[in-house]
Coordinates of C-alpha atoms in Angstrom, one line a residue:
X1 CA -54.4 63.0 -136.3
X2 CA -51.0 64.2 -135.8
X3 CA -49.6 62.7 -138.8
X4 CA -52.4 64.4 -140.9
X5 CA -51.5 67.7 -139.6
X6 CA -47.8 67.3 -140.4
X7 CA -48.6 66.2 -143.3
X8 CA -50.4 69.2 -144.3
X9 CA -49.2 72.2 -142.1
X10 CA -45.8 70.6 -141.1
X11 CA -46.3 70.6 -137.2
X12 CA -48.9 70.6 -135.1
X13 CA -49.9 73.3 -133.8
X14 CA -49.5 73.9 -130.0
X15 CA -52.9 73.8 -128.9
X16 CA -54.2 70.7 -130.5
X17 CA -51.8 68.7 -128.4
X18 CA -54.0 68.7 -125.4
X19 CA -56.6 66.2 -126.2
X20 CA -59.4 66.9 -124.0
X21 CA -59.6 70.4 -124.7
X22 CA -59.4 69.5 -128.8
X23 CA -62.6 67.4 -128.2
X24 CA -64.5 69.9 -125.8
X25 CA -64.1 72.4 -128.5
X26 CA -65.4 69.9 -131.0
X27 CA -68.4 69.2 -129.0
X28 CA -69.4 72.9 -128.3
X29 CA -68.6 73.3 -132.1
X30 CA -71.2 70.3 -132.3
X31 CA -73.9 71.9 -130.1
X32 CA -73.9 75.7 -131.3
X33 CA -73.4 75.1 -135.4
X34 CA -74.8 72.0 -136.5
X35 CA -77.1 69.9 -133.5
X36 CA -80.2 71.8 -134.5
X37 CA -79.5 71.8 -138.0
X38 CA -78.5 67.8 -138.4
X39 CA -82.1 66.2 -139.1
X40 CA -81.7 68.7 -142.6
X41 CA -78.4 67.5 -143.4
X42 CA -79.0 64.3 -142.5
X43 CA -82.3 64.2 -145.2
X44 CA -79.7 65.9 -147.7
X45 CA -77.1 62.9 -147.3
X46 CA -79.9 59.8 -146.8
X47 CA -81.3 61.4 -150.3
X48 CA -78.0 61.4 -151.6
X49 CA -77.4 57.6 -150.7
X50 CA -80.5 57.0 -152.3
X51 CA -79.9 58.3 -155.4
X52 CA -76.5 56.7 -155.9
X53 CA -77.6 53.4 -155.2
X54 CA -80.7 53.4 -158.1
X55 CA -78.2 54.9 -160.4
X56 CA -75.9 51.9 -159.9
X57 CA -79.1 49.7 -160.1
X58 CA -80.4 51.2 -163.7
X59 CA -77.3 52.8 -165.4
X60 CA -74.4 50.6 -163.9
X61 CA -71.5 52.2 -161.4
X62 CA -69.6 53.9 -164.4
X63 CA -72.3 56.3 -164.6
X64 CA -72.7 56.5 -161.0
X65 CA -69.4 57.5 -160.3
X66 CA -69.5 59.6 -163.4
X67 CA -72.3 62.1 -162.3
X68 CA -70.4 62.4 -158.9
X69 CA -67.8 64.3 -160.6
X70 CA -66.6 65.1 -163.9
X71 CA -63.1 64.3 -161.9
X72 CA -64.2 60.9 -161.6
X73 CA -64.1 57.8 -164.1
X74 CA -64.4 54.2 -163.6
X75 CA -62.7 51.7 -166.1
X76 CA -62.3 48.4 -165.5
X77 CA -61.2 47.3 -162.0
X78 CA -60.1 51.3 -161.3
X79 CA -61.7 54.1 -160.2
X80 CA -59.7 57.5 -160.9
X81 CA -60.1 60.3 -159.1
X82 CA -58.4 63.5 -160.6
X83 CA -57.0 65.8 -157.9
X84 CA -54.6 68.9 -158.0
X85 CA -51.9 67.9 -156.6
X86 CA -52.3 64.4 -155.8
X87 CA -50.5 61.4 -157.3
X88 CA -51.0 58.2 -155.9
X89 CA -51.9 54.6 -156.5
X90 CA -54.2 53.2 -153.5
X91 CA -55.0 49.6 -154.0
X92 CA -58.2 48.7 -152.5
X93 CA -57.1 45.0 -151.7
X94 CA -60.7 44.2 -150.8
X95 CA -61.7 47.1 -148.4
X96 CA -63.9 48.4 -151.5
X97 CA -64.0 51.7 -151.4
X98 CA -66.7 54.1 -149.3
X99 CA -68.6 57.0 -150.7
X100 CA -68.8 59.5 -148.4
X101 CA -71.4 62.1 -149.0
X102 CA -70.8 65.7 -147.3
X103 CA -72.9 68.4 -147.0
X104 CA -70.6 70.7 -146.6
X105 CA -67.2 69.5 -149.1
X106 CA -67.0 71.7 -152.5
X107 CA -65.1 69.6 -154.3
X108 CA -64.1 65.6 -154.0
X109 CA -61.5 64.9 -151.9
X110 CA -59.9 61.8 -150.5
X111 CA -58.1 61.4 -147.4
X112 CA -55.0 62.8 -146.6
X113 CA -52.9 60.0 -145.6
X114 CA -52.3 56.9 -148.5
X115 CA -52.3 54.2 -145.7
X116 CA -56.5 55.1 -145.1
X117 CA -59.0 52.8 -146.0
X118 CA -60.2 53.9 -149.9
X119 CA -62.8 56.8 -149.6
X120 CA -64.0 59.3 -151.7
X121 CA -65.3 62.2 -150.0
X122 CA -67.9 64.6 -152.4
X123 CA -70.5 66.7 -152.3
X124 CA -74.0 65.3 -151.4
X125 CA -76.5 66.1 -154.7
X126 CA -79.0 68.6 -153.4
X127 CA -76.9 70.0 -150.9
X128 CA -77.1 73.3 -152.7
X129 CA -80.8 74.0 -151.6
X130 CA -80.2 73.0 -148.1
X131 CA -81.6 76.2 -146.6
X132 CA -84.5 76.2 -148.6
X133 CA -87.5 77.4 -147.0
X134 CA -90.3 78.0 -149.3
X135 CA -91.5 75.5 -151.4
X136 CA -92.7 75.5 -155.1
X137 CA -96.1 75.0 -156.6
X138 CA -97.0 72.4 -158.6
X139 CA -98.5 72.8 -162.1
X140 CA -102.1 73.5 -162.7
X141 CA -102.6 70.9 -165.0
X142 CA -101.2 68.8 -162.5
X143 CA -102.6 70.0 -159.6
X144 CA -106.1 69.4 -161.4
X145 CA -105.4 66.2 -161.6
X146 CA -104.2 65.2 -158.6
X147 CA -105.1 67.8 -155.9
X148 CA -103.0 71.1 -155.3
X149 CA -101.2 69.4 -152.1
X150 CA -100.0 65.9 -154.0
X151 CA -99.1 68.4 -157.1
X152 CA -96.9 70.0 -155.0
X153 CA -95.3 67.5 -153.1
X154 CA -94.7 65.4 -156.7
X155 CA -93.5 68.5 -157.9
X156 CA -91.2 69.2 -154.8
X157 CA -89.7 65.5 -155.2
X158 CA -87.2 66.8 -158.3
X159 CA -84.5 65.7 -155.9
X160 CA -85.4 63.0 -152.9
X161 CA -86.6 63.7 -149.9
X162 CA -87.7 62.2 -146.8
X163 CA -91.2 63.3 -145.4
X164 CA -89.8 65.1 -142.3
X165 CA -88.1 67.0 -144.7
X166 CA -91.0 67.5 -146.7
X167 CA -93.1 68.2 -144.3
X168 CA -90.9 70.8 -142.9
X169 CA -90.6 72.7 -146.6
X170 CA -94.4 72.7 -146.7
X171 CA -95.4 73.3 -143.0
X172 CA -98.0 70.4 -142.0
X173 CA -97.3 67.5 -140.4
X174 CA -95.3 64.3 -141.1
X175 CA -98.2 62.1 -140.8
X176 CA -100.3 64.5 -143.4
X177 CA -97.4 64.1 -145.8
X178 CA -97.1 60.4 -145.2
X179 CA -100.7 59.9 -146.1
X180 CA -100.1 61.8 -149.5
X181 CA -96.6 60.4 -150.3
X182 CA -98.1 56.9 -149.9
X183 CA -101.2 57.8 -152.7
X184 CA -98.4 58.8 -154.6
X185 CA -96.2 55.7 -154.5
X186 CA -99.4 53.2 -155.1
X187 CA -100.3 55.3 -158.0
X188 CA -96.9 54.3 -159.3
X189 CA -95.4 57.8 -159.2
X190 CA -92.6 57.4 -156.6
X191 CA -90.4 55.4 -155.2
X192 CA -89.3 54.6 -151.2
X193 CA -86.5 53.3 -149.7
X194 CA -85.7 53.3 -145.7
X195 CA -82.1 54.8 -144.5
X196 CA -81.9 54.6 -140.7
X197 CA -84.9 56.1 -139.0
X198 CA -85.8 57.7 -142.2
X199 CA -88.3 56.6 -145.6
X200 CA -86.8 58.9 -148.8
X201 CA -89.3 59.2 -151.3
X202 CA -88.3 59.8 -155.0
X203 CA -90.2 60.2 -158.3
X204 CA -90.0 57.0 -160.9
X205 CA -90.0 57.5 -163.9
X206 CA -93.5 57.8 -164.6
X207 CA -93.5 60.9 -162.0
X208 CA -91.0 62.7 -163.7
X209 CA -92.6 62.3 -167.1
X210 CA -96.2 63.5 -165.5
X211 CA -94.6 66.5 -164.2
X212 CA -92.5 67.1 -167.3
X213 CA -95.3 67.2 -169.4
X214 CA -97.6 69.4 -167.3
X215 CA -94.9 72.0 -166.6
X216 CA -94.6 72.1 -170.8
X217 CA -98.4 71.6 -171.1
X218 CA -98.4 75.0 -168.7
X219 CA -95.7 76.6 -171.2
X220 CA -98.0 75.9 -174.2
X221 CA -101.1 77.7 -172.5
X222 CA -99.0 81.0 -170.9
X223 CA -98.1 81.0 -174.6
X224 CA -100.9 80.8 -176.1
X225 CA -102.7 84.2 -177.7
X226 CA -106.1 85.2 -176.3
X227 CA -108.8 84.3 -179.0
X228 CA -110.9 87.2 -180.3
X229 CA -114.7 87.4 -179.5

């Protein structure tokens, strides 16, 4: 830790040198700003995990790292990573390298000092709508199909979620939401896969394309001029 901070402030400051009070600071941090908060952030970055890993899996890890950042590009046996500032050659030597999601990084960053373990630190996909609180309804074409409740869930699944999370956004309880979600995966229009405690559901392909077309279906109708009688 020291090294870090010389590395970027030059010294380190007086106050950090006493290591119990550094980490009882970092553990009231903990408890006032982020305990209650961390099952959210958590879904944010189990989603996140999710995603990368089917993109790798259909469209190869080129385009995986690609739609991390526009800073990022994979050729061959080397990943770059274009940061201000930064110029450096880090040689993986069979660590790999680690993809750490964050819910709270702007922009991707990796770590400080060269000698670290390869990591590439970004921000999580969806980690934008964290907060969000009300939830969206699904088409009526859609919802006619499929019920108002699985409409909106399919429709809510743009970006994965778990089904805590989604039961949180639409106020009923995880077991109701389970129920649905599972309809939904045997009909063929999601996907699971377990991180940890948690299940993330995603749309397939077939979802999206359902939704898609009912959203534009919806379009076509609000467009539509009365007829005469």
């Amino acid at each position: 830790m020291r090294r870090d901070f010389r590395a970027l402030f030059g010294s380190v400051p007086a106050v950090l040198r006493d290591r119990e009070r550094v980490f009882g600071a970092l553990e009231t941090y903990w408890e006032v700003a982020l305990a209650g908060h961390w099952d959210r952030v958590r879904e944010v970055l189990e989603a996140d995990i999710a995603h990368r890993g089917r993109e790798t899996a259909r469209h190869g890890l080129a385009t995986m790292l690609g739609g991390i950042s526009d800073r990022i590009s994979f050729s061959g046996p080397a990943v770059e990573v274009r940061i201000a500032g930064v110029d450096r050659v880090v040689r993986a030597g069979g660590r790999g390298l680690t993809l750490v999601p964050s819910a709270f990084a702007r922009r991707t960053a990796v770590p400080v000092d060269p000698a670290a373990p390869p990591l590439l630190i970004y921000a999580a996909r969806g980690a934008g709508a964290l907060w969000e609180t009300g939830r969206r309804a699904g088409p009526a074409a859609l919802a006619a199909v499929l019920g108002q409740v699985r409409a909106d869930l399919l429709t809510a699944l743009a970006r994965p979620h778990s089904s805590t999370g989604l039961a949180r956004l639409h106020g009923v309880t995880t077991s109701a939401v389970n129920q649905h979600l599972r309809a939904l995966r045997d009909a063929g229009l999601l996907a699971s896969q377990r991180h940890g405690r948690s299940v993330v559901y995603a749309r397939t392909e077939l979802g999206h394309a359902l939704v898609s077309h009912s959203v534009e279906r919806g379009s076509d109708a609000a467009r539509r001029p009365l007829a005469r009688t």
